[in-house]
Amino acid sequence: MEYARLVGAYENIDATTKRLEMTGHLVELFRETPPDLIDRVVYLSQGKLYPDFVGIEMGMDEKLAIRSLSLSSGYSESKIESEWKRSGDLGLTAAEVLKERKQVTLFREPLTVEKVYGNLEKIARATGPGSQYLKVKLLADLLGNASPDEAKYVMKAVTGKLRLGVADMTILDALAIAFADAKEARSEIERAYNLSSDLGMVAGMLAKHGLGAIKDFKITVGKPIRPMLAERLTSIEEIIEKTGGRCAAEYKYDGLRVQAHVSSEITLFSRRLENITGQFPDVCDALLKSIRAKEAIVEGECVPVNVETGEMLPFQQISHRRGRKHGVREAVEEFPVILFLFDCLYVDGEDLTGEDLLNRRERLKEIVEESARVKISDLVVTDDPRVFGSFFEKAIGDGCEGLLAKSIGADSRYRAGARGWQWIKYKRDYKSEMIDTIDLVAVGAFAGRGRRTGTYGALLMAAYDPDEDVFKTVCKLGAGFDDETLAKLPTLFKEYLIEHTHPRVRSELKPDYWLTPSFVLEVLGAEITLSPIHTCGLDAIREGSGLAIRFPRFTGTWRDDKSPEDATTVQEVVEMYERQLKRV
Ligand code: AMP
């Protein structure tokens, strides 16, 4: 197929902003394209060579592209560069320069789509020594045979600047009209796309084998499924009503969404369908050990954690794991993560996307053996706003962003690529920061794991209530201890360990060890939140809820100068919480 035909369509599409007209031009183009070539034509029309998840992008350095243009036109690089500065568009510059080319090529072969795609692909894949030279040659080879208009689009494509604004949905519309009875076919074609994220492949299948093949379309392990997305509401009652009176409330973990494709190896895709396998070798290892199926596609959220205490850490920590090509191993050590799985889309040949949420979750439980690094999301099924509310507070206290309410009815299938009311997120509508440190009393301790075996993973901390003369819990403190301090803790606490809760301690939590309130530690947290498990400020703000310090951290200062009764009081914590709200 002549590349000029594609360029003709590009020109027409470029000349309009109306979706219907764009669709019409695409329909004509697709009908004239040989079926074997349609995948490449679809990718090229979006300025790509492959679907995004393959991760090979065009984006040749402009300086190199100018060198190619100089080679094929006979103009100096500096002249081309100053032309480019003037026009601001290397595609236009290429067209202008080639209109007046000095170097006359005697035998110009007409460019074909196959040839253009082939050279662009080689350019995108070239790496290592000699690759710059190769890229310049490959592009010059195309430009040498191109008409000015063709050169314009080749240049835009190779530098990653071809943006015709053809959206996925417009291509789907055009495919449905070009190859089938549009009305009947549109949703089937979209379904196939949602299950594969590969427009070129869907186009090829439709052009070669017709709508029947699309109707039979099957999930392929290794091709990402477009993720289901959530709506948002701010009232619990409304959420319960929207989800049919009863819903599954799940922790909304604050991390990175991951879709894991498991076969003999693991491939991980981000929410935007980038292949992020290389950045998370630890997650791959953990999943390979946890999944009891030959093939599976599962989804979850990857959350940064403190391995010793199991506590979730602020989302920002995970950014250190993203986009790394080097130092991956160090990052794995320094910023460990847990994968909380929340969905199961495919198991051993069986497509589960049509199943109800709770069935999918059952399958997830069947095939996943939980481990320290792979867990299944926390969930309650409820129709009661109070249960929802206190589960929300627990989620916040555990370091989550809020809850995701999911419908569990007949409409709860996995809707790939869709944002709908079947998933509704419920987050806090305020964000606040704790500025002051507070001084808290250690009243219990949790046994350490991993590197903290033999010492403590976290301490149970309390504020002082002078009215009742008791200590009320407000957080588990695991962060901020250096190795030396940790090693000293068991000896330090030895004399203060007791068998039961101290009579002056009010706690709903049961630590592994109870302590006589004696030690005062300075603590800084991210903020104060409502909590269903801590007793500090219970009922003060809301009935049945206490207050908790979120993401608490030991500052390193032992307040030996303070007796436990001099610690921050419950009343002070309540006031800090109220001040926080006002600040927003
Ligand atoms: P948002 O990014 O605010 O639109 O919220 C939706 C995102 O929450 C999803 O894309 C996931 O990355 C994340 N998430 C966290 N926990 C869950 C869960 N239990 N179920 C579904 N998504 C979750």
Short mmCIF file of C-alpha atoms and ligand atoms in Angstrom, two decimals, residues 230 250-253 257 271 301 342 377 404 406 419 423 425 427, ligand 1:
data_model
loop_
_atom_site.label_atom_id
_atom_site.label_comp_id
_atom_site.label_asym_id
_atom_site.label_seq_id
_atom_site.Cartn_x
_atom_site.Cartn_y
_atom_site.Cartn_z
CA ALA A 230 -14.54 4.21 40.08
CA GLU A 250 -13.13 -2.46 50.58
CA TYR A 251 -10.06 -0.71 51.88
CA LYS A 252 -8.90 1.82 49.32
CA TYR A 253 -5.17 1.28 49.50
CA ARG A 257 -2.51 -0.14 40.81
CA ARG A 271 -3.07 1.56 35.61
CA GLU A 301 -2.65 -2.18 44.78
CA PHE A 342 -8.69 -7.03 45.05
CA SER A 377 -7.90 -6.74 50.33
CA LEU A 404 -14.13 1.65 47.68
CA LYS A 406 -18.44 -2.02 45.19
CA ARG A 419 -15.97 4.20 34.92
CA TRP A 423 -17.38 1.09 42.07
CA LYS A 425 -14.74 5.74 46.05
CA LYS A 427 -12.32 9.50 50.52
P1 AMP B 1 -8.85 6.88 42.04
O1 AMP B 1 -7.44 6.65 41.59
O2 AMP B 1 -8.93 7.91 43.13
O3 AMP B 1 -9.79 7.07 40.91
O4 AMP B 1 -9.35 5.55 42.75
C1 AMP B 1 -9.37 4.32 42.11
C2 AMP B 1 -8.08 3.59 42.39
O5 AMP B 1 -8.03 3.12 43.73
C3 AMP B 1 -7.91 2.32 41.59
O6 AMP B 1 -7.46 2.58 40.29
C4 AMP B 1 -6.88 1.56 42.39
O7 AMP B 1 -5.58 1.98 42.00
C5 AMP B 1 -7.08 2.07 43.81
N1 AMP B 1 -7.55 1.06 44.76
C6 AMP B 1 -7.11 0.93 46.03
N2 AMP B 1 -7.76 -0.04 46.69
C7 AMP B 1 -8.64 -0.58 45.82
C8 AMP B 1 -9.60 -1.62 45.92
N3 AMP B 1 -9.80 -2.30 47.04
N4 AMP B 1 -10.33 -1.90 44.80
C9 AMP B 1 -10.17 -1.20 43.65
N5 AMP B 1 -9.27 -0.21 43.51
C10 AMP B 1 -8.51 0.12 44.58
#
